[in-house]
Short mmCIF file of C-alpha atoms in Angstrom, two decimals:
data_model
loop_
_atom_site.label_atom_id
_atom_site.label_comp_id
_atom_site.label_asym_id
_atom_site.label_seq_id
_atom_site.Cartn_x
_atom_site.Cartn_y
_atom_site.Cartn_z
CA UNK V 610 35.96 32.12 -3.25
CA UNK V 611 32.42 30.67 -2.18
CA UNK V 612 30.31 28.23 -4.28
CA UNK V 613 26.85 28.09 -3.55
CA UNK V 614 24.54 24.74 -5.36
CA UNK V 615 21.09 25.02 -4.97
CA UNK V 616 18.93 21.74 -5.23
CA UNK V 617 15.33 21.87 -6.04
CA UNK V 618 13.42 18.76 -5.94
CA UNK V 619 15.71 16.80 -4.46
CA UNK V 620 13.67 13.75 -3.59
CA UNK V 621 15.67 10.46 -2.14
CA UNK V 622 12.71 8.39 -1.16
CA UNK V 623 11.68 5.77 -3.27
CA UNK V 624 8.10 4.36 -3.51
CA UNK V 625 7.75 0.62 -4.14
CA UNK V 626 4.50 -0.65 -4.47
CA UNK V 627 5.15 -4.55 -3.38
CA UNK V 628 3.07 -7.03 -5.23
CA UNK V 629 2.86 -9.59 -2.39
CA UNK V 630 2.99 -10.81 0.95
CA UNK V 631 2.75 -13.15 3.56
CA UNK V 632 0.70 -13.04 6.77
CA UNK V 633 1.34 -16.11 8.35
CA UNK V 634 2.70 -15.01 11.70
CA UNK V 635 6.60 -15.78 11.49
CA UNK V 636 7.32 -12.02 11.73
CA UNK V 637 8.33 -11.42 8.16
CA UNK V 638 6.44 -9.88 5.56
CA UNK V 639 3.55 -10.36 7.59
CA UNK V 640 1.70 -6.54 6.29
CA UNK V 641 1.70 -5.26 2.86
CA UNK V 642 4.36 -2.40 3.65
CA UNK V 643 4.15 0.19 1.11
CA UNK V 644 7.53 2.30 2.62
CA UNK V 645 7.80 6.17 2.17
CA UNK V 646 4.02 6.45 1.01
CA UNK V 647 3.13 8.52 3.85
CA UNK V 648 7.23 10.57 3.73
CA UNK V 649 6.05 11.21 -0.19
CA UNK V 650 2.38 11.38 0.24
CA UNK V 651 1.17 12.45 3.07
CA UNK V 652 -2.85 12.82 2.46
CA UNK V 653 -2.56 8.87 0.58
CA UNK V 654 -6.10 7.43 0.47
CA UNK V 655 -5.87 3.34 0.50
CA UNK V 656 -8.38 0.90 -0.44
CA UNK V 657 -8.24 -2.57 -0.50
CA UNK V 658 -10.86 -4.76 -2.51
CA UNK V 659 -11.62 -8.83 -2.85
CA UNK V 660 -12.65 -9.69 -6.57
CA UNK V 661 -16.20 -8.96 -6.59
CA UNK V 662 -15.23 -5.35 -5.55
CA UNK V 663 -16.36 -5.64 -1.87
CA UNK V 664 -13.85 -3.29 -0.02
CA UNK V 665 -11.62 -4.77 2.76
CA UNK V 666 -9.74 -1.84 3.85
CA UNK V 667 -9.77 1.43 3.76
CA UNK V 668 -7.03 3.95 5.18
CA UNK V 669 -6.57 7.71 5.22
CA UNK V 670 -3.17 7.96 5.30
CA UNK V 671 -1.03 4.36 5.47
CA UNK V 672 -0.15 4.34 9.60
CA UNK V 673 -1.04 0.88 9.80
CA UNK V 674 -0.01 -1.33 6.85
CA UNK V 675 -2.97 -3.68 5.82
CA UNK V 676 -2.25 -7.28 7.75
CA UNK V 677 -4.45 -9.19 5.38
CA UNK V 678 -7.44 -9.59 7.77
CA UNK V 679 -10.99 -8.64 6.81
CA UNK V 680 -13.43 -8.12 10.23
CA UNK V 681 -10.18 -9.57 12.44
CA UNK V 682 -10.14 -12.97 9.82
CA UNK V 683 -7.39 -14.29 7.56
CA UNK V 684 -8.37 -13.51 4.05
CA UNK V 685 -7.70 -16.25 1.67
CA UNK V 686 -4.56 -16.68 -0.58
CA UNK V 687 -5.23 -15.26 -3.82
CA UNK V 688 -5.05 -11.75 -5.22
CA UNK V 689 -6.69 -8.60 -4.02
CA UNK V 690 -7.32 -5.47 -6.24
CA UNK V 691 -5.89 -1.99 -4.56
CA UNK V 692 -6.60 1.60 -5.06
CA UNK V 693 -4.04 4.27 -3.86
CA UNK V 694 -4.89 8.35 -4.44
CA UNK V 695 -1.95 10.04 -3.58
CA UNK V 696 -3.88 12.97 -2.54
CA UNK V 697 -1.79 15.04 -4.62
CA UNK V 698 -4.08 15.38 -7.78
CA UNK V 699 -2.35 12.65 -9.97
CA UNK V 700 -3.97 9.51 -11.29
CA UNK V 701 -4.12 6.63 -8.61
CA UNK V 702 -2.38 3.79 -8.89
CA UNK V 703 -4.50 0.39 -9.29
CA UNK V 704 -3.05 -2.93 -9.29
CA UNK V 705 -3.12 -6.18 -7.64
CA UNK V 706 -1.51 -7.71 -4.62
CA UNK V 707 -1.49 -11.40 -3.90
CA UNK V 708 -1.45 -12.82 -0.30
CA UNK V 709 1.15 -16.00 -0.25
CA UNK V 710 0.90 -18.64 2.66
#
């Protein structure tokens, strides 16, 4: 006898947005690491913005996580506004991340 299971849609990679970080050079959770964005969604659009909207990053694709720098200087502690299109056609996600020192 043979048994044959098909799985569609299989999908083990969980996304998880982190909410903050901490980029003060001691080697951990120095970048805001968004794992398996680019595994799931590989045409991701990020944007990063300070609070009166002025963009601080931008990446096509997430190769390089953002290190909390703005023109090669520390941003500030506080919290940043983010915009990620998954490139897929679905609704971006918005939300907030807050640098921690």
């Amino acid at each position: 006898a043979t048994v044959t299971i098909t799985i569609d849609n299989c999908d083990t990679l969980t996304l998880e947005i982190p909410t903050a970080f901490t980029p003060d050079g001691d080697g951990v959770n120095d970048t805001w690491n968004i794992q398996n964005l680019n595994a799931k969604f590989p045409s991701n659009h990020v944007e990063i913005f300070n609070r009166w909207g002025a963009l601080l990053f931008k990446s096509d694709g997430y190769a390089t996580p953002w290190d909390g720098k703005y023109n090669s200087n520390l941003m500030p502690v506080g919290s940043y506004y983010f915009v990620i299109d998954f490139g897929d056609g679905s609704e971006p996600e918005k939300g907030t991340v807050t640098i921690i020192r």
